[in-house]
Structure formats: structure tokens, C-alpha cells
Amino acid sequence: MKLTVVNHLRARPLLVVLATATALAAAPAVAYADGGRPAPVTGGIPLVNTDEKIGPGIDLQHLKALDQKGWYDAQYLTVDLSDRAVGTDLLTSGPVSSGGPLSEAADKAGAVAGVNGEFFDIGNSNAALGGEVQDGKLVKSADIGGRQHVGVSKDGIAQLVDLTVDATADFAGADHKVLSINAANGGGVPADGLIAFTSAWGDYSRNRGLTGVSNDQIAEVLVRNGSVVSVTPSGPAGSGTIPDDGFVLVGRGAAATAIRALQPGDPVKLDYQLADNAARTMKFALGHGGTIVSGGQVVKGLDTSIAPRTALGFKNGGKTLVLATWDGPGGTGKGGVGIDKEARDLAAMGVETAVNLDGGGSTTMVARALGEDTATVRNVPSDGHERNDPNGVGVFVAKGDGRLHRLLVKPAPGAAAADGNVKVFPGMHRALVAEGVDNHETPVKVDPRSVRWSAHGAPVQAGTLRAPAEADGTITVDAHVGPEKAHEKVTVLGPVDGLELSSQRLSIADATPDNAVTVSVTGRDAEGYTAPLDPQDLSLDYDHGVVDIKSVNGKLKITPLTAAGTILTVSAGGKSVKLPITVGVQTRTVYDFDDDVLARWRNNSTAATQFSADSDGLRIDFNAMRNVGIAAASSAQRVPVPGQPLRVRVRIKSSIGVPSGLTYLGYVDAAGKSGGVYGTALTASSDWQYATFTLPASTAFPISISGFQGINTDVAQQRAGTFVLDRIEADVPTSIDLPAQPDLRPDPLVSDDGSLPDGRGTWQFATLSDVQFTADNPALTQVATAAIQRIRTTRPDLIVLNGDITDRGLPQDLALARKVLTDAGCDLIGVGQEPAEDSTPDPKAGSVPCYYVPGNHGPTASTTSSPT
């Protein structure tokens, strides 16, 4: 077999050529955003290096690279704090003891970009461990024991800062030292300690720092307008919202004794302020996990383990802020960097001081594209979605004059290709929109009726381009609004060779409009390039009595009408694809607790519980605790669930309440991987009720159920009680005859008989595999030199260096590789760069482009050809 590679950009003499110039040189070949400096890569091969302007003095660099430790995907947001239009502040979801997606916090506050912030009391109060200053006001102190902090002052200078708080409560004729304000204190409140909470805390339990303390050692008082409202003489401390004109003091030991002496109406005063003068000048501040760059130098002894990371740094005397994230495909365990690498990258950017923020699943970068009103997530959170972080660092741009200063042309919703570019198939449509920004690069509404559209060699109406059937190369679409103009280049692919749907099967539980599903349709040409298909180019065949289908934002919105099934056939460009759709489910009992339940199930709770066989099923009696549940005694005891259920339900009697999202069903999927899903709430009742679990569409079916739990993370709400488990049900979709699978087609890029295309429109390339350069044994380089010399006699257009260039990746190995390859005639083209259009190599000139593909192959060399 021989491999053929096809280039769809036929108007150009040579496909984009990427090589290991970065890996083989001392400095990267790609350019840094702010004036030709190297990209912040301290090793490895950068594969993506793009820059995006977010606002005045705000640039976002996206860098994707591969180094010795694996993949990582970095985002560097550089902010010029000296620009008067630019500001910063703390982003939060609301109360201290809450959390939410960073994108929602950014949109609510009007931020153009941001990163997640401080480490927090995850799984409990969700409060940040450090102090918080927002909009110049102190919101909370750090947990008892202290924390390091960083922020930006009101005059726009980023700096490390001391957020020590001086706090006292004046009552009964004496000042009492208050150890913390609105802090979770997960490490505990010391004996005789006094802590305070204001309305900013939220409604979470105020007992978090007193877990395990005897109730007779705890007391709290509610104060409103300077007077005692009520005294609670014993613990645990309460929960619930605190009035805006009030506060709560919680005491332990001697502090509790002093609180118990108070009576309703007694005066109590709470005073707190930042102790450091510089801290009082801060616009915002938050805690961090340690300084990693100091004086422009990497701090020694940093963690080298790989994980997603978030950092904040500053340079130019604090006038330039750098917010950065690192993660990788799949997140934790599959990508990211060590904190040492994080620090080296920032130091390479000229950052003078940098601190580590919360990483792992918390790592999030959001930004708002120019002309857009909402922020989108720019990295790949390792949880698979945004985590409910307590705070973040937000970047803001003041609203400008509101007049159109710059016009932008972008793909309409649903019209962008997977890589973000704009592509279209011959004879088909692509929708574009015009957006605008003002003098501060903030969004300005553009009336679609005011836009004049035109395109070279193709019709365009109201922003929708129709590519001619014979179109090739690119089509430039122009937009004009008054004197402002902009354009977008649309790449024309080859004819549609196949259709793909975002879902392979739809199983809709109920025939209600709320259960409508959107499906996108993607086309693929013979060379493998893809683009979304505009719904107006699609022909649809389906049972209109079962579902209703409309076009919404470039996708198909499928609304169920009745419990039945249908096959949707989508056709375009002479190709078609089928989508089975079922509406409605059949409920099946997959297990009822009428066997030897005591042998089949074991305790899976925070502490010991009492199991017993009840006439209705399995009875569990328990004391107040966080988790109460069961687990299968062995793999053979798991409960198999047939088919591909949409939902699983556990019928249960519960004498306690369990919040929504904190019932939990554990299962093992078809691949043997353990997983689980959170379900609906339980209420305290003597009646039967259901905990319902909706299984993810990505579940590998069939599954077998391994356990069940009811959870309450609020200590104050935990109660002793009883569960009685009766049965497990599954909602299995309505059956439908699936369409026959199409026959496998040979890949047009692979020749199964050894024949190759020939003629003027082809080019040849050679492959050279596993040339492992080692500076300790330079004699081995003779093999590579001889191989390249033999290859060049076949006059290839380029050489693919396939496999390992070096085993160790040491600087001396990379330097040797670069020298030998260059001396042998390899013209190493930098990552992200291309030869000039008139630079198609001439073998007589003595060099040939060399392109590196990482891999693990045996040392071989071959030559093949491909159409251009």
C-alpha cells in the first residue's frame, strides 16, 4: 500500500509545509504577539500559534504544543493596564458560599475575558480559601491561618498584597477579636475563637469550621441594626441567608460563653478593615497558591507533575497583566504542564512576578470575541464542562462612543467549520453576518438592512453566499456599512462526498416541545475536508406526524410530536445519511429488592449503617452523615440493565431530604469503566418517591448498576433517618428498525493496488522514518545523510520526517539533528509558516522542504506522489 496526500487548495503550488524548526532550534520559529519576541515555549513542538485581539491593549494568544511530557494547550491573555479603557475586577457568581461557571460570571459582570481564581472549599461551602476584594470593597478574609494574595490597585498596578484583616466585635463592654469574616475555615476554628458572617456569605452552614466540635462548645448570635435579635446557645451553627443590615457571630469555647450572655436588644458592633495601607488601595484582590516567578526568575523547587494549570503574572512594573491557562486533550492525566513549566513559560514572556491559581478541573479561560456580547470558554476544562468556581479574575473594557469604527464579517451561527474557518461546497450556501465595534472595540449593533454585500465571482444576498457549481479556491465576500468595509475569505472545498450528523440516533423520552433536539449536518469532500451544511441545501424525508423539523441557527431543530418512531433521511449533493428517531419510552423493572438483599448489597456510606430485609425491600437505618448508600457486594451482584435506557429510577421511601443533584447512581459501562450520574431530589416523606437519573448520551451501553447514594454536603441539614429501597426501573426507548449500515468504502487517500496518480497536477514526496539523532553517538547521523541523498535523486517535492527525530529531546540532540538535516539538503520550514508561493523547490537548487510527523515507526524510506 502507498499513501497519497491530496491538497484541496489547488490554486497554490504547494501545500502548507510544517516542520520541526522549533524542535530543532534553540529558539522557536513562531512570532510572539507583541513585537516579534519568541512564543512562550520553553521546549517542545508548537503546532498552533494564533493571536486574537479581544479589546484595546488586550490580546489572547493560543498555543498548542507537544513536548516530552505530552500535549498541552496554552492560552495567554496579555492586558495593558495603562490603557484607560481597560479595567479589572473580581468575578463571582454571587454569595461567597456559592459558585458557578466562569462564563456566566463574566457575562453577568460584562467582562470581556477572565480566568478562574483561587483554590476553594470544594465539595462543601465552595468558598475561596483566601480573602476577596471586589470593586474596592473587602468581601471576605482568608481562612484562619492566612493566605497569600495578589490583585490590581485602583490606579491599575498589578501587585502582591497583604490582605490581613483587623476585626473586632464590641459587646458587653469589651472588644472581642474576630478571627475571620465570611470564611469557611475548613481547617477548623481554634478553641475560644470567634468568627463572623455577613449577608455576603450566603445561606450555607456557618458550622463548617466547627465540624466535630461538641455542640455545647458552640453558640451564635444574630445582630441587626446594631442590636441582638436572637441567641442560639448551642451548636451546630445555623444556616440560611443573613439580612443586609445584619451579621452573625459564631463562637467556640470562651467566645461561645460570652455570646450566651447576650440578650435580645443588647448592642453589638462589628468592625473590620484591611490592616495594610496598600491593600486598601486595591480594586480587586484574591488568594493564590504560591509565587512561581519572582524578579523575572523561576522559583526553585516547583511541582513537576502534569495537570491543567492557571496562573496570574505581571510585568512592566505591574502595568501589564498576564492571565494564562494550560491544559490538554482530555485534561488531567492526558495533558497540562507542571508548575515548573508554567513558571518557565511566563518568565520567557518577560513576566517579573507570577503566582499559581487553582488548576485541575477548575482551570478555565473565557473571552468575548470582538463584536460579540457573550464570553465563550477558550480552553478544554478537564471535567468536560465548566466547574462551579467561587471566583475569577475579570478583564473589562469601558463602553466607547457607541459609533461604528470597525466592521467585522463572521460566519453566522452554526456556519463556522470545526477549525473556526469559513468553508463551503460548490453549488451550496454559506451564511455570514456583519458585526461592529466602537472606538473601545466594544460591540456596536449593525442593522442587517444597512449592510451592502458583494462577492467576487459569486452571488451573495443578505449575507448568504452561494458558491457556483464550478467554484474552486477561495471566494472573497465584502461587506460595506457607510464608509466602513470588511471582507471574509471563504474556502471552496471539493464536491460533497459524504454526510455526517452530530447524532447517530435520537431517543426522545416524551413528546413535548421542551424535549426538542438540535442536530448539525456536516459534509465531507473526497479529500477529507469538512464544512457545515446550510439547512437550505438539505433535502429532508421523515414522518411529519412524529416530529417537526425546522432550521434554527444553521442546525436542524427536531421537535417530538407523538410517541412513535421515524427515520429521517438527510440528502445533499447527491449523498444521503439516515437518522433513526424514537419518541417515547417503555418503563421496565430491572430489579426489585426481593432476593437475598443482605448478601447482595454492602454498606457504602460515610459511616456504619444498619441493613435489614424489609417486606418492601432493603431497609437502611442510619445516623446523621454526609453519604448514605449501598454498593454491590461483588461484580457478579451488579444489576444489569438491558438496552440503551434514557433514564433509570430508584423507587424509595426516605425519611430525610436529599437536595437535587445529590442522589447518585453508580454503574459500570460496556467497556468495564466505572461511572456515575447525579439525580433528582428526595423529600422527607412516608410515601414512595423516585430518584431519577438521566444517563449521558455518551454512555457505553449496556450498563450494570453498582450502587446508590443519597448525599447532603450541608452539615447543618444532615439528619438520622431511614431509606427503604423497593425497585429499580429503566425507561427504554420505543423500538424502531434501524437502517442498514452502508458498506465500507476504500479511503481515496490510500492506494490498494500500488498505482499512483500521474501527470502535471501531481507532486511527489518521500518519507524517512525514525532518524534518531543522539549527540553521544554522532556517527549514526551518516545513515540519515545517506538516506536523504538517495531520496533527493528521486526529485521529491518534499520529505516527510516520520517518527522520532530524537529519543531524548535534549538540546544537544536537537542541535545535531538540525545541523545534519540542513547540511544534507533539508529546508526546515517553521511551524505555522509557509514557503512563498513562488518557492516551489527546484532540486537543482540543492534543498527540499522537510516536514516532521511525530510517530513510532521502524526506520524506512519511500517515495510516492499525489495530485496537487
PDB file of C-alpha atoms in Angstrom, residues 49-248:
ATOM      1  CA  ASN A  49       0.187  29.637  17.490  1.00  0.00           C
ATOM      2  CA  THR A  50      -2.525  32.211  16.887  1.00  0.00           C
ATOM      3  CA  ASP A  51      -3.304  35.661  18.224  1.00  0.00           C
ATOM      4  CA  GLU A  52      -6.691  37.270  18.731  1.00  0.00           C
ATOM      5  CA  LYS A  53      -7.445  40.842  19.692  1.00  0.00           C
ATOM      6  CA  ILE A  54     -10.014  40.942  22.498  1.00  0.00           C
ATOM      7  CA  GLY A  55     -10.028  44.696  23.162  1.00  0.00           C
ATOM      8  CA  PRO A  56      -7.776  47.759  23.376  1.00  0.00           C
ATOM      9  CA  GLY A  57      -4.461  46.527  24.741  1.00  0.00           C
ATOM     10  CA  ILE A  58      -5.914  43.048  25.292  1.00  0.00           C
ATOM     11  CA  ASP A  59      -4.516  40.153  23.249  1.00  0.00           C
ATOM     12  CA  LEU A  60      -5.176  36.432  23.544  1.00  0.00           C
ATOM     13  CA  GLN A  61      -2.540  34.033  22.293  1.00  0.00           C
ATOM     14  CA  HIS A  62      -3.448  30.380  21.782  1.00  0.00           C
ATOM     15  CA  LEU A  63      -0.514  27.992  21.694  1.00  0.00           C
ATOM     16  CA  LYS A  64      -0.841  24.227  21.302  1.00  0.00           C
ATOM     17  CA  ALA A  65       2.310  22.189  21.622  1.00  0.00           C
ATOM     18  CA  LEU A  66       3.798  18.778  22.240  1.00  0.00           C
ATOM     19  CA  ASP A  67       6.792  18.261  24.497  1.00  0.00           C
ATOM     20  CA  GLN A  68       8.474  15.346  26.227  1.00  0.00           C
ATOM     21  CA  LYS A  69       5.706  15.098  28.827  1.00  0.00           C
ATOM     22  CA  GLY A  70       2.782  15.195  26.402  1.00  0.00           C
ATOM     23  CA  TRP A  71       0.282  17.573  24.867  1.00  0.00           C
ATOM     24  CA  TYR A  72      -0.654  20.910  26.310  1.00  0.00           C
ATOM     25  CA  ASP A  73      -2.916  23.686  25.156  1.00  0.00           C
ATOM     26  CA  ALA A  74      -1.998  27.139  26.455  1.00  0.00           C
ATOM     27  CA  GLN A  75      -3.883  30.438  26.443  1.00  0.00           C
ATOM     28  CA  TYR A  76      -2.030  33.665  27.282  1.00  0.00           C
ATOM     29  CA  LEU A  77      -4.137  36.790  27.843  1.00  0.00           C
ATOM     30  CA  THR A  78      -1.994  39.928  27.921  1.00  0.00           C
ATOM     31  CA  VAL A  79      -3.643  43.080  29.295  1.00  0.00           C
ATOM     32  CA  ASP A  80      -2.262  46.621  29.107  1.00  0.00           C
ATOM     33  CA  LEU A  81      -3.443  48.064  32.424  1.00  0.00           C
ATOM     34  CA  SER A  82      -2.188  51.529  31.461  1.00  0.00           C
ATOM     35  CA  ASP A  83      -4.929  51.801  28.826  1.00  0.00           C
ATOM     36  CA  ARG A  84      -7.677  53.967  30.331  1.00  0.00           C
ATOM     37  CA  ALA A  85     -10.365  51.921  28.595  1.00  0.00           C
ATOM     38  CA  VAL A  86      -9.217  48.736  30.342  1.00  0.00           C
ATOM     39  CA  GLY A  87     -10.054  47.620  33.856  1.00  0.00           C
ATOM     40  CA  THR A  88     -10.030  44.541  36.070  1.00  0.00           C
ATOM     41  CA  ASP A  89     -12.131  43.214  38.927  1.00  0.00           C
ATOM     42  CA  LEU A  90     -13.080  40.061  40.778  1.00  0.00           C
ATOM     43  CA  LEU A  91     -15.650  37.808  39.111  1.00  0.00           C
ATOM     44  CA  THR A  92     -18.043  35.868  41.349  1.00  0.00           C
ATOM     45  CA  SER A  93     -21.319  34.022  40.957  1.00  0.00           C
ATOM     46  CA  GLY A  94     -22.815  35.914  43.916  1.00  0.00           C
ATOM     47  CA  PRO A  95     -22.547  34.841  47.567  1.00  0.00           C
ATOM     48  CA  VAL A  96     -19.202  33.729  48.989  1.00  0.00           C
ATOM     49  CA  SER A  97     -20.550  30.235  49.715  1.00  0.00           C
ATOM     50  CA  SER A  98     -21.596  29.539  46.148  1.00  0.00           C
ATOM     51  CA  GLY A  99     -20.012  29.034  42.775  1.00  0.00           C
ATOM     52  CA  GLY A 100     -20.837  28.896  39.128  1.00  0.00           C
ATOM     53  CA  PRO A 101     -19.449  28.740  35.587  1.00  0.00           C
ATOM     54  CA  LEU A 102     -16.896  31.453  34.908  1.00  0.00           C
ATOM     55  CA  SER A 103     -18.522  32.304  31.564  1.00  0.00           C
ATOM     56  CA  GLU A 104     -21.785  33.132  33.350  1.00  0.00           C
ATOM     57  CA  ALA A 105     -19.996  35.277  35.928  1.00  0.00           C
ATOM     58  CA  ALA A 106     -18.151  37.116  33.135  1.00  0.00           C
ATOM     59  CA  ASP A 107     -21.329  37.774  31.150  1.00  0.00           C
ATOM     60  CA  LYS A 108     -23.222  38.911  34.236  1.00  0.00           C
ATOM     61  CA  ALA A 109     -20.479  41.403  35.101  1.00  0.00           C
ATOM     62  CA  GLY A 110     -19.857  42.468  31.482  1.00  0.00           C
ATOM     63  CA  ALA A 111     -16.258  41.220  31.374  1.00  0.00           C
ATOM     64  CA  VAL A 112     -14.552  40.676  28.023  1.00  0.00           C
ATOM     65  CA  ALA A 113     -12.251  37.941  29.378  1.00  0.00           C
ATOM     66  CA  GLY A 114     -11.161  36.172  32.512  1.00  0.00           C
ATOM     67  CA  VAL A 115      -9.636  33.147  34.203  1.00  0.00           C
ATOM     68  CA  ASN A 116     -10.687  31.132  37.236  1.00  0.00           C
ATOM     69  CA  GLY A 117      -9.224  32.261  40.520  1.00  0.00           C
ATOM     70  CA  GLU A 118      -8.480  30.921  43.972  1.00  0.00           C
ATOM     71  CA  PHE A 119      -8.444  27.404  45.434  1.00  0.00           C
ATOM     72  CA  PHE A 120     -11.650  26.744  47.366  1.00  0.00           C
ATOM     73  CA  ASP A 121     -13.590  24.628  49.839  1.00  0.00           C
ATOM     74  CA  ILE A 122     -14.705  22.218  47.134  1.00  0.00           C
ATOM     75  CA  GLY A 123     -17.498  19.799  47.963  1.00  0.00           C
ATOM     76  CA  ASN A 124     -18.510  21.852  50.974  1.00  0.00           C
ATOM     77  CA  SER A 125     -19.150  25.596  51.206  1.00  0.00           C
ATOM     78  CA  ASN A 126     -17.395  26.337  47.884  1.00  0.00           C
ATOM     79  CA  ALA A 127     -15.925  29.458  49.496  1.00  0.00           C
ATOM     80  CA  ALA A 128     -12.489  30.602  48.353  1.00  0.00           C
ATOM     81  CA  LEU A 129      -9.672  29.875  50.795  1.00  0.00           C
ATOM     82  CA  GLY A 130      -8.216  33.359  50.528  1.00  0.00           C
ATOM     83  CA  GLY A 131      -9.579  36.837  51.003  1.00  0.00           C
ATOM     84  CA  GLU A 132     -11.582  38.699  48.384  1.00  0.00           C
ATOM     85  CA  VAL A 133     -11.659  42.362  47.456  1.00  0.00           C
ATOM     86  CA  GLN A 134     -14.205  43.274  44.788  1.00  0.00           C
ATOM     87  CA  ASP A 135     -14.741  46.755  43.377  1.00  0.00           C
ATOM     88  CA  GLY A 136     -12.517  48.142  46.129  1.00  0.00           C
ATOM     89  CA  LYS A 137     -14.510  46.564  48.956  1.00  0.00           C
ATOM     90  CA  LEU A 138     -13.470  43.745  51.295  1.00  0.00           C
ATOM     91  CA  VAL A 139     -15.875  40.824  50.830  1.00  0.00           C
ATOM     92  CA  LYS A 140     -14.180  38.182  52.955  1.00  0.00           C
ATOM     93  CA  SER A 141     -10.992  37.419  54.809  1.00  0.00           C
ATOM     94  CA  ALA A 142      -8.813  34.379  54.300  1.00  0.00           C
ATOM     95  CA  ASP A 143      -9.373  31.211  56.285  1.00  0.00           C
ATOM     96  CA  ILE A 144      -7.821  31.274  59.751  1.00  0.00           C
ATOM     97  CA  GLY A 145      -4.098  30.664  59.297  1.00  0.00           C
ATOM     98  CA  GLY A 146      -3.715  33.150  56.473  1.00  0.00           C
ATOM     99  CA  ARG A 147      -3.173  33.090  52.729  1.00  0.00           C
ATOM    100  CA  GLN A 148      -1.034  34.875  50.150  1.00  0.00           C
ATOM    101  CA  HIS A 149      -2.821  37.350  47.880  1.00  0.00           C
ATOM    102  CA  VAL A 150      -2.478  39.204  44.591  1.00  0.00           C
ATOM    103  CA  GLY A 151      -4.528  41.838  42.796  1.00  0.00           C
ATOM    104  CA  VAL A 152      -4.667  45.092  40.878  1.00  0.00           C
ATOM    105  CA  SER A 153      -4.860  48.514  42.505  1.00  0.00           C
ATOM    106  CA  LYS A 154      -7.395  51.198  41.667  1.00  0.00           C
ATOM    107  CA  ASP A 155      -4.720  53.009  39.654  1.00  0.00           C
ATOM    108  CA  GLY A 156      -4.086  49.911  37.521  1.00  0.00           C
ATOM    109  CA  ILE A 157      -0.959  48.349  39.019  1.00  0.00           C
ATOM    110  CA  ALA A 158      -0.824  44.572  39.479  1.00  0.00           C
ATOM    111  CA  GLN A 159       0.957  43.566  42.667  1.00  0.00           C
ATOM    112  CA  LEU A 160       1.273  41.096  45.512  1.00  0.00           C
ATOM    113  CA  VAL A 161      -0.675  42.333  48.510  1.00  0.00           C
ATOM    114  CA  ASP A 162      -1.236  41.605  52.200  1.00  0.00           C
ATOM    115  CA  LEU A 163      -4.959  41.130  52.936  1.00  0.00           C
ATOM    116  CA  THR A 164      -4.610  40.739  56.692  1.00  0.00           C
ATOM    117  CA  VAL A 165      -7.862  41.882  58.310  1.00  0.00           C
ATOM    118  CA  ASP A 166      -8.218  43.613  61.674  1.00  0.00           C
ATOM    119  CA  ALA A 167     -11.654  42.659  63.022  1.00  0.00           C
ATOM    120  CA  THR A 168     -13.308  43.099  66.419  1.00  0.00           C
ATOM    121  CA  ALA A 169     -16.780  42.648  67.839  1.00  0.00           C
ATOM    122  CA  ASP A 170     -17.734  45.089  70.592  1.00  0.00           C
ATOM    123  CA  PHE A 171     -20.325  43.770  73.041  1.00  0.00           C
ATOM    124  CA  ALA A 172     -20.833  43.512  76.804  1.00  0.00           C
ATOM    125  CA  GLY A 173     -18.414  46.369  77.336  1.00  0.00           C
ATOM    126  CA  ALA A 174     -15.426  44.664  75.738  1.00  0.00           C
ATOM    127  CA  ASP A 175     -13.720  44.221  72.358  1.00  0.00           C
ATOM    128  CA  HIS A 176     -13.550  40.598  71.190  1.00  0.00           C
ATOM    129  CA  LYS A 177     -11.074  39.629  68.476  1.00  0.00           C
ATOM    130  CA  VAL A 178     -12.755  38.182  65.372  1.00  0.00           C
ATOM    131  CA  LEU A 179     -10.569  35.639  63.577  1.00  0.00           C
ATOM    132  CA  SER A 180     -12.276  35.639  60.170  1.00  0.00           C
ATOM    133  CA  ILE A 181     -15.008  37.288  58.103  1.00  0.00           C
ATOM    134  CA  ASN A 182     -17.134  35.113  55.753  1.00  0.00           C
ATOM    135  CA  ALA A 183     -14.546  32.318  55.721  1.00  0.00           C
ATOM    136  CA  ALA A 184     -15.293  28.590  55.601  1.00  0.00           C
ATOM    137  CA  ASN A 185     -12.313  27.683  57.783  1.00  0.00           C
ATOM    138  CA  GLY A 186     -12.254  24.082  56.636  1.00  0.00           C
ATOM    139  CA  GLY A 187      -9.140  23.592  58.759  1.00  0.00           C
ATOM    140  CA  GLY A 188     -11.140  24.382  61.873  1.00  0.00           C
ATOM    141  CA  VAL A 189     -11.759  27.257  64.289  1.00  0.00           C
ATOM    142  CA  PRO A 190      -9.375  27.169  67.279  1.00  0.00           C
ATOM    143  CA  ALA A 191     -10.585  26.852  70.849  1.00  0.00           C
ATOM    144  CA  ASP A 192     -12.196  30.049  72.194  1.00  0.00           C
ATOM    145  CA  GLY A 193     -12.248  31.513  68.691  1.00  0.00           C
ATOM    146  CA  LEU A 194     -14.854  33.960  67.352  1.00  0.00           C
ATOM    147  CA  ILE A 195     -15.794  34.250  63.650  1.00  0.00           C
ATOM    148  CA  ALA A 196     -18.241  36.492  61.790  1.00  0.00           C
ATOM    149  CA  PHE A 197     -20.546  36.224  58.780  1.00  0.00           C
ATOM    150  CA  THR A 198     -22.339  38.967  56.845  1.00  0.00           C
ATOM    151  CA  SER A 199     -25.031  38.815  54.172  1.00  0.00           C
ATOM    152  CA  ALA A 200     -22.249  38.300  51.617  1.00  0.00           C
ATOM    153  CA  TRP A 201     -21.716  34.741  52.926  1.00  0.00           C
ATOM    154  CA  GLY A 202     -24.923  33.238  51.540  1.00  0.00           C
ATOM    155  CA  ASP A 203     -27.111  30.531  53.037  1.00  0.00           C
ATOM    156  CA  TYR A 204     -24.588  27.709  53.566  1.00  0.00           C
ATOM    157  CA  SER A 205     -23.984  26.311  57.046  1.00  0.00           C
ATOM    158  CA  ARG A 206     -21.862  28.514  59.282  1.00  0.00           C
ATOM    159  CA  ASN A 207     -20.698  25.397  61.130  1.00  0.00           C
ATOM    160  CA  ARG A 208     -18.097  24.355  58.503  1.00  0.00           C
ATOM    161  CA  GLY A 209     -15.132  25.324  60.711  1.00  0.00           C
ATOM    162  CA  LEU A 210     -16.650  23.681  63.792  1.00  0.00           C
ATOM    163  CA  THR A 211     -17.235  20.167  62.447  1.00  0.00           C
ATOM    164  CA  GLY A 212     -16.527  17.686  65.220  1.00  0.00           C
ATOM    165  CA  VAL A 213     -16.752  20.317  67.970  1.00  0.00           C
ATOM    166  CA  SER A 214     -19.174  19.465  70.763  1.00  0.00           C
ATOM    167  CA  ASN A 215     -22.439  21.384  70.421  1.00  0.00           C
ATOM    168  CA  ASP A 216     -22.170  22.673  73.999  1.00  0.00           C
ATOM    169  CA  GLN A 217     -18.975  24.467  72.929  1.00  0.00           C
ATOM    170  CA  ILE A 218     -20.741  26.445  70.170  1.00  0.00           C
ATOM    171  CA  ALA A 219     -23.055  29.454  70.257  1.00  0.00           C
ATOM    172  CA  GLU A 220     -24.118  32.119  67.769  1.00  0.00           C
ATOM    173  CA  VAL A 221     -25.901  35.444  67.760  1.00  0.00           C
ATOM    174  CA  LEU A 222     -27.833  37.269  65.031  1.00  0.00           C
ATOM    175  CA  VAL A 223     -27.458  41.052  65.077  1.00  0.00           C
ATOM    176  CA  ARG A 224     -29.500  43.565  63.035  1.00  0.00           C
ATOM    177  CA  ASN A 225     -29.017  47.338  63.008  1.00  0.00           C
ATOM    178  CA  GLY A 226     -26.524  47.021  65.850  1.00  0.00           C
ATOM    179  CA  SER A 227     -28.851  45.119  68.222  1.00  0.00           C
ATOM    180  CA  VAL A 228     -29.153  41.457  69.147  1.00  0.00           C
ATOM    181  CA  VAL A 229     -32.114  39.738  67.508  1.00  0.00           C
ATOM    182  CA  SER A 230     -31.585  36.192  68.769  1.00  0.00           C
ATOM    183  CA  VAL A 231     -29.059  34.000  70.527  1.00  0.00           C
ATOM    184  CA  THR A 232     -28.596  30.302  69.759  1.00  0.00           C
ATOM    185  CA  PRO A 233     -26.899  28.901  72.867  1.00  0.00           C
ATOM    186  CA  SER A 234     -25.677  25.604  71.417  1.00  0.00           C
ATOM    187  CA  GLY A 235     -24.463  24.179  68.151  1.00  0.00           C
ATOM    188  CA  PRO A 236     -24.317  23.382  65.439  1.00  0.00           C
ATOM    189  CA  ALA A 237     -24.141  26.887  63.977  1.00  0.00           C
ATOM    190  CA  GLY A 238     -27.042  27.687  61.706  1.00  0.00           C
ATOM    191  CA  SER A 239     -27.521  28.265  58.007  1.00  0.00           C
ATOM    192  CA  GLY A 240     -29.743  30.446  55.836  1.00  0.00           C
ATOM    193  CA  THR A 241     -29.460  33.960  54.497  1.00  0.00           C
ATOM    194  CA  ILE A 242     -28.355  36.853  56.676  1.00  0.00           C
ATOM    195  CA  PRO A 243     -30.142  40.214  56.317  1.00  0.00           C
ATOM    196  CA  ASP A 244     -28.258  43.000  54.544  1.00  0.00           C
ATOM    197  CA  ASP A 245     -28.437  45.086  57.728  1.00  0.00           C
ATOM    198  CA  GLY A 246     -27.208  42.261  59.928  1.00  0.00           C
ATOM    199  CA  PHE A 247     -24.399  39.875  60.761  1.00  0.00           C
ATOM    200  CA  VAL A 248     -23.854  36.668  62.722  1.00  0.00           C
TER     201      VAL A 248
END
